[in-house]
Amino acid sequence: MKINLKDLNDKIENQDYIQDLETVKYADISKSKSKIKPYAKKMVKEVVAAFKHDSLVQTQLAVTGQRPVTFALETNIINLPYANYKKVANFFEEGQEYGLNVYFETRSEYINVSHFRIDQLATEEEIEQDSDAVVDKLVDAIVEKIKVVREYKKPESKAKTTKTTTKKKTTTKKKATTKKK
C-alpha cells in the first residue's frame, strides 16, 4: 500500500484507521514466548488485514503490573508514532506516494529516559510474504523489551548544586561635612 502525505495526515488526524487495544497482566504472559505468541500473532494478523483493506492500523498490547508497558504496531511511512503525525511533513514531500512499513513501539517509564522506543519491524512485503516470521520477530522483540523494562534502573536525579552567592562588599564614603561659621 502506498499513501501520500495528505491522506496519511488526514487518516491519522481523523483516527480513520484500525485500532485495537488488548490488556494483559504480566502473570498471563510471564517470560514465556509461547504465552506471548498468541498476542503477537493477533497483532500481526490485524496489520495484514489492514494492508489488505488499504488501511492504516494501530494495534496495542498493554501489559499491566508492577512495571507497566505498552507495545504497539503501527503502519507508517516513517518511524514516528501517530501522536507525532504532524512532524511527518518535515521529512516528506507533498504529492508523492510512499510505501508503508510496520513499526514496533514500546512505551514505559522503565524503558529509557524518553519512556519510548520505536523500531521498524517489517516492510509490507515481508509481513505479507511470511507473517509467521514476523510473528516470531515480534515475540523476540517483546521478550527483549520486557527484560529491559524489568531490569531498568531509573537514572539518579542529579544532586542539586548549591549556588554560593558572594556578596559584593560595598564601601560608602562619608562626605566630610564642613560647618559654616
PDB file of C-alpha atoms in Angstrom:
ATOM      1  CA  MET A   1       0.000   0.000   0.000  1.00  0.00           C
ATOM      2  CA  LYS A   2       1.263   3.420  -0.904  1.00  0.00           C
ATOM      3  CA  ILE A   3      -0.050   6.627   0.576  1.00  0.00           C
ATOM      4  CA  ASN A   4       0.594  10.314   0.096  1.00  0.00           C
ATOM      5  CA  LEU A   5       1.351  12.705   2.894  1.00  0.00           C
ATOM      6  CA  LYS A   6      -2.035  14.475   2.857  1.00  0.00           C
ATOM      7  CA  ASP A   7      -4.016  11.214   3.039  1.00  0.00           C
ATOM      8  CA  LEU A   8      -1.744   9.903   5.792  1.00  0.00           C
ATOM      9  CA  ASN A   9      -2.188  13.035   7.895  1.00  0.00           C
ATOM     10  CA  ASP A  10      -5.960  13.127   7.284  1.00  0.00           C
ATOM     11  CA  LYS A  11      -6.401   9.485   8.289  1.00  0.00           C
ATOM     12  CA  ILE A  12      -4.355   9.851  11.463  1.00  0.00           C
ATOM     13  CA  GLU A  13      -5.921  13.173  12.437  1.00  0.00           C
ATOM     14  CA  ASN A  14      -9.442  11.787  11.960  1.00  0.00           C
ATOM     15  CA  GLN A  15      -8.475   8.453  13.568  1.00  0.00           C
ATOM     16  CA  ASP A  16      -9.538   6.759  10.339  1.00  0.00           C
ATOM     17  CA  TYR A  17      -7.522   3.611  10.921  1.00  0.00           C
ATOM     18  CA  ILE A  18      -7.976   0.221  12.510  1.00  0.00           C
ATOM     19  CA  GLN A  19      -7.420   0.416  16.262  1.00  0.00           C
ATOM     20  CA  ASP A  20      -7.193  -2.340  18.807  1.00  0.00           C
ATOM     21  CA  LEU A  21      -6.068  -2.479  22.408  1.00  0.00           C
ATOM     22  CA  GLU A  22      -5.670  -5.636  24.440  1.00  0.00           C
ATOM     23  CA  THR A  23      -4.701  -5.582  28.112  1.00  0.00           C
ATOM     24  CA  VAL A  24      -2.945  -8.451  29.874  1.00  0.00           C
ATOM     25  CA  LYS A  25      -1.205  -8.968  33.192  1.00  0.00           C
ATOM     26  CA  TYR A  26       2.447  -9.894  33.437  1.00  0.00           C
ATOM     27  CA  ALA A  27       1.333 -13.163  35.024  1.00  0.00           C
ATOM     28  CA  ASP A  28      -0.635 -14.022  31.861  1.00  0.00           C
ATOM     29  CA  ILE A  29       2.413 -13.800  29.636  1.00  0.00           C
ATOM     30  CA  SER A  30       5.270 -14.244  32.122  1.00  0.00           C
ATOM     31  CA  LYS A  31       8.574 -14.528  30.299  1.00  0.00           C
ATOM     32  CA  SER A  32       7.322 -17.335  28.101  1.00  0.00           C
ATOM     33  CA  LYS A  33       7.472 -16.935  24.335  1.00  0.00           C
ATOM     34  CA  SER A  34       4.658 -19.463  23.983  1.00  0.00           C
ATOM     35  CA  LYS A  35       2.355 -17.288  26.130  1.00  0.00           C
ATOM     36  CA  ILE A  36       3.294 -14.104  24.225  1.00  0.00           C
ATOM     37  CA  LYS A  37       2.936 -15.668  20.773  1.00  0.00           C
ATOM     38  CA  PRO A  38      -0.911 -15.660  20.565  1.00  0.00           C
ATOM     39  CA  TYR A  39      -0.935 -11.902  21.285  1.00  0.00           C
ATOM     40  CA  ALA A  40       1.829 -11.264  18.750  1.00  0.00           C
ATOM     41  CA  LYS A  41       0.008 -13.415  16.196  1.00  0.00           C
ATOM     42  CA  LYS A  42      -3.188 -11.399  16.681  1.00  0.00           C
ATOM     43  CA  MET A  43      -1.327  -8.104  16.302  1.00  0.00           C
ATOM     44  CA  VAL A  44       0.398  -9.204  13.095  1.00  0.00           C
ATOM     45  CA  LYS A  45      -2.881 -10.617  11.725  1.00  0.00           C
ATOM     46  CA  GLU A  46      -4.517  -7.207  12.245  1.00  0.00           C
ATOM     47  CA  VAL A  47      -1.677  -5.495  10.356  1.00  0.00           C
ATOM     48  CA  VAL A  48      -2.013  -7.946   7.438  1.00  0.00           C
ATOM     49  CA  ALA A  49      -5.785  -7.329   7.347  1.00  0.00           C
ATOM     50  CA  ALA A  50      -5.217  -3.562   7.365  1.00  0.00           C
ATOM     51  CA  PHE A  51      -2.887  -3.829   4.362  1.00  0.00           C
ATOM     52  CA  LYS A  52      -5.472  -5.925   2.506  1.00  0.00           C
ATOM     53  CA  HIS A  53      -8.091  -3.223   3.121  1.00  0.00           C
ATOM     54  CA  ASP A  54      -5.713  -0.343   2.255  1.00  0.00           C
ATOM     55  CA  SER A  55      -5.993   0.935   5.801  1.00  0.00           C
ATOM     56  CA  LEU A  56      -3.612   2.132   8.457  1.00  0.00           C
ATOM     57  CA  VAL A  57      -3.510   0.262  11.757  1.00  0.00           C
ATOM     58  CA  GLN A  58      -2.546   0.754  15.371  1.00  0.00           C
ATOM     59  CA  THR A  59      -2.774  -2.360  17.479  1.00  0.00           C
ATOM     60  CA  GLN A  60      -1.636  -2.302  21.094  1.00  0.00           C
ATOM     61  CA  LEU A  61      -0.863  -4.765  23.855  1.00  0.00           C
ATOM     62  CA  ALA A  62      -0.841  -3.172  27.298  1.00  0.00           C
ATOM     63  CA  VAL A  63       0.897  -5.217  29.976  1.00  0.00           C
ATOM     64  CA  THR A  64      -0.193  -4.287  33.479  1.00  0.00           C
ATOM     65  CA  GLY A  65       1.615  -4.928  36.712  1.00  0.00           C
ATOM     66  CA  GLN A  66       4.441  -3.524  38.754  1.00  0.00           C
ATOM     67  CA  ARG A  67       6.222  -2.074  35.710  1.00  0.00           C
ATOM     68  CA  PRO A  68       3.526  -1.423  33.106  1.00  0.00           C
ATOM     69  CA  VAL A  69       4.472  -1.359  29.438  1.00  0.00           C
ATOM     70  CA  THR A  70       2.522  -0.919  26.219  1.00  0.00           C
ATOM     71  CA  PHE A  71       3.613  -2.486  22.958  1.00  0.00           C
ATOM     72  CA  ALA A  72       2.144  -1.286  19.676  1.00  0.00           C
ATOM     73  CA  LEU A  73       2.354  -1.972  15.979  1.00  0.00           C
ATOM     74  CA  GLU A  74       1.650   0.967  13.684  1.00  0.00           C
ATOM     75  CA  THR A  75       1.866   1.280   9.929  1.00  0.00           C
ATOM     76  CA  ASN A  76       3.524   4.476   8.795  1.00  0.00           C
ATOM     77  CA  ILE A  77       5.911   5.888   6.219  1.00  0.00           C
ATOM     78  CA  ILE A  78       8.447   6.853   8.897  1.00  0.00           C
ATOM     79  CA  ASN A  79       9.402   5.740  12.397  1.00  0.00           C
ATOM     80  CA  LEU A  80       7.258   8.318  14.164  1.00  0.00           C
ATOM     81  CA  PRO A  81       4.270   7.395  16.330  1.00  0.00           C
ATOM     82  CA  TYR A  82       0.820   8.569  15.270  1.00  0.00           C
ATOM     83  CA  ALA A  83       0.933  11.014  18.183  1.00  0.00           C
ATOM     84  CA  ASN A  84       3.624  12.937  16.251  1.00  0.00           C
ATOM     85  CA  TYR A  85       1.987  12.710  12.825  1.00  0.00           C
ATOM     86  CA  LYS A  86       2.299  16.471  12.171  1.00  0.00           C
ATOM     87  CA  LYS A  87       6.093  16.126  12.136  1.00  0.00           C
ATOM     88  CA  VAL A  88       5.999  13.662   9.216  1.00  0.00           C
ATOM     89  CA  ALA A  89       5.678  16.594   6.791  1.00  0.00           C
ATOM     90  CA  ASN A  90       9.186  17.693   7.799  1.00  0.00           C
ATOM     91  CA  PHE A  91      10.635  14.584   6.141  1.00  0.00           C
ATOM     92  CA  PHE A  92       8.479  14.007   3.054  1.00  0.00           C
ATOM     93  CA  GLU A  93       7.169  15.945   0.082  1.00  0.00           C
ATOM     94  CA  GLU A  94       3.536  16.557  -0.799  1.00  0.00           C
ATOM     95  CA  GLY A  95       2.167  14.870  -3.880  1.00  0.00           C
ATOM     96  CA  GLN A  96       4.359  11.776  -3.770  1.00  0.00           C
ATOM     97  CA  GLU A  97       3.274   8.334  -2.641  1.00  0.00           C
ATOM     98  CA  TYR A  98       5.266   6.384  -0.074  1.00  0.00           C
ATOM     99  CA  GLY A  99       5.234   2.756   0.975  1.00  0.00           C
ATOM    100  CA  LEU A 100       4.196   1.820   4.486  1.00  0.00           C
ATOM    101  CA  ASN A 101       6.300  -0.072   6.995  1.00  0.00           C
ATOM    102  CA  VAL A 102       5.333  -1.734  10.252  1.00  0.00           C
ATOM    103  CA  TYR A 103       6.826  -0.133  13.348  1.00  0.00           C
ATOM    104  CA  PHE A 104       7.092  -1.715  16.793  1.00  0.00           C
ATOM    105  CA  GLU A 105       6.682   0.757  19.656  1.00  0.00           C
ATOM    106  CA  THR A 106       7.390   0.327  23.336  1.00  0.00           C
ATOM    107  CA  ARG A 107       6.033   2.818  25.896  1.00  0.00           C
ATOM    108  CA  SER A 108       7.023   2.587  29.539  1.00  0.00           C
ATOM    109  CA  GLU A 109       8.645   4.772  32.119  1.00  0.00           C
ATOM    110  CA  TYR A 110      11.026   1.843  32.588  1.00  0.00           C
ATOM    111  CA  ILE A 111      12.354   1.614  29.023  1.00  0.00           C
ATOM    112  CA  ASN A 112      14.608   4.672  28.796  1.00  0.00           C
ATOM    113  CA  VAL A 113      14.720   8.343  29.699  1.00  0.00           C
ATOM    114  CA  SER A 114      12.207   9.295  26.998  1.00  0.00           C
ATOM    115  CA  HIS A 115       9.856   6.441  28.059  1.00  0.00           C
ATOM    116  CA  PHE A 116       9.514   5.480  24.379  1.00  0.00           C
ATOM    117  CA  ARG A 117      11.247   3.282  21.819  1.00  0.00           C
ATOM    118  CA  ILE A 118      10.316   2.673  18.162  1.00  0.00           C
ATOM    119  CA  ASP A 119      11.865   0.210  15.723  1.00  0.00           C
ATOM    120  CA  GLN A 120      10.948  -0.930  12.233  1.00  0.00           C
ATOM    121  CA  LEU A 121       9.598  -4.466  12.488  1.00  0.00           C
ATOM    122  CA  ALA A 122       8.874  -5.227   8.837  1.00  0.00           C
ATOM    123  CA  THR A 123       8.000  -3.908   5.427  1.00  0.00           C
ATOM    124  CA  GLU A 124       4.598  -4.524   3.878  1.00  0.00           C
ATOM    125  CA  GLU A 125       6.124  -7.139   1.589  1.00  0.00           C
ATOM    126  CA  GLU A 126       7.806  -9.006   4.456  1.00  0.00           C
ATOM    127  CA  ILE A 127       4.651  -9.203   6.559  1.00  0.00           C
ATOM    128  CA  GLU A 128       2.501 -10.331   3.615  1.00  0.00           C
ATOM    129  CA  GLN A 129       5.017 -12.924   2.372  1.00  0.00           C
ATOM    130  CA  ASP A 130       5.892 -14.511   5.712  1.00  0.00           C
ATOM    131  CA  SER A 131       3.714 -13.322   8.568  1.00  0.00           C
ATOM    132  CA  ASP A 132       4.862 -16.243  10.748  1.00  0.00           C
ATOM    133  CA  ALA A 133       8.453 -14.987  10.586  1.00  0.00           C
ATOM    134  CA  VAL A 134       7.247 -11.506  11.556  1.00  0.00           C
ATOM    135  CA  VAL A 135       5.281 -13.004  14.473  1.00  0.00           C
ATOM    136  CA  ASP A 136       8.476 -14.714  15.701  1.00  0.00           C
ATOM    137  CA  LYS A 137      10.401 -11.463  15.289  1.00  0.00           C
ATOM    138  CA  LEU A 138       7.696  -9.605  17.271  1.00  0.00           C
ATOM    139  CA  VAL A 139       7.724 -12.225  20.054  1.00  0.00           C
ATOM    140  CA  ASP A 140      11.517 -11.860  20.346  1.00  0.00           C
ATOM    141  CA  ALA A 141      11.205  -8.062  20.418  1.00  0.00           C
ATOM    142  CA  ILE A 142       8.536  -8.164  23.147  1.00  0.00           C
ATOM    143  CA  VAL A 143      10.587 -10.593  25.264  1.00  0.00           C
ATOM    144  CA  GLU A 144      13.649  -8.375  24.857  1.00  0.00           C
ATOM    145  CA  LYS A 145      11.764  -5.197  25.813  1.00  0.00           C
ATOM    146  CA  ILE A 146      10.126  -6.890  28.832  1.00  0.00           C
ATOM    147  CA  LYS A 147      13.614  -7.802  30.024  1.00  0.00           C
ATOM    148  CA  VAL A 148      14.757  -4.183  29.557  1.00  0.00           C
ATOM    149  CA  VAL A 149      11.690  -2.930  31.484  1.00  0.00           C
ATOM    150  CA  ARG A 150      12.228  -5.369  34.360  1.00  0.00           C
ATOM    151  CA  GLU A 151      15.949  -4.559  34.662  1.00  0.00           C
ATOM    152  CA  TYR A 152      15.662  -0.796  34.118  1.00  0.00           C
ATOM    153  CA  LYS A 153      17.145   1.420  36.763  1.00  0.00           C
ATOM    154  CA  LYS A 154      15.976   4.980  36.707  1.00  0.00           C
ATOM    155  CA  PRO A 155      18.816   7.467  36.454  1.00  0.00           C
ATOM    156  CA  GLU A 156      19.613   9.029  39.772  1.00  0.00           C
ATOM    157  CA  SER A 157      18.491  12.588  39.981  1.00  0.00           C
ATOM    158  CA  LYS A 158      21.432  14.891  39.879  1.00  0.00           C
ATOM    159  CA  ALA A 159      22.274  16.305  43.256  1.00  0.00           C
ATOM    160  CA  LYS A 160      21.166  19.856  43.393  1.00  0.00           C
ATOM    161  CA  THR A 161      24.153  22.043  43.022  1.00  0.00           C
ATOM    162  CA  THR A 162      24.246  24.658  45.680  1.00  0.00           C
ATOM    163  CA  LYS A 163      24.954  28.059  44.417  1.00  0.00           C
ATOM    164  CA  THR A 164      27.271  30.040  46.529  1.00  0.00           C
ATOM    165  CA  THR A 165      26.483  33.648  46.318  1.00  0.00           C
ATOM    166  CA  THR A 166      29.151  36.108  47.085  1.00  0.00           C
ATOM    167  CA  LYS A 167      28.107  39.449  48.273  1.00  0.00           C
ATOM    168  CA  LYS A 168      29.993  42.301  46.847  1.00  0.00           C
ATOM    169  CA  LYS A 169      31.461  44.418  49.563  1.00  0.00           C
ATOM    170  CA  THR A 170      30.417  47.949  49.122  1.00  0.00           C
ATOM    171  CA  THR A 171      32.129  50.702  50.938  1.00  0.00           C
ATOM    172  CA  THR A 172      30.460  54.007  51.282  1.00  0.00           C
ATOM    173  CA  LYS A 173      32.491  57.056  51.829  1.00  0.00           C
ATOM    174  CA  LYS A 174      31.022  59.625  54.039  1.00  0.00           C
ATOM    175  CA  LYS A 175      31.223  63.122  52.762  1.00  0.00           C
ATOM    176  CA  ALA A 176      33.068  65.347  55.055  1.00  0.00           C
ATOM    177  CA  THR A 177      30.718  67.992  56.223  1.00  0.00           C
ATOM    178  CA  THR A 178      32.021  71.406  56.785  1.00  0.00           C
ATOM    179  CA  LYS A 179      30.378  73.627  59.267  1.00  0.00           C
ATOM    180  CA  LYS A 180      29.728  77.203  58.362  1.00  0.00           C
ATOM    181  CA  LYS A 181      30.578  79.742  60.915  1.00  0.00           C
TER     182      LYS A 181
END
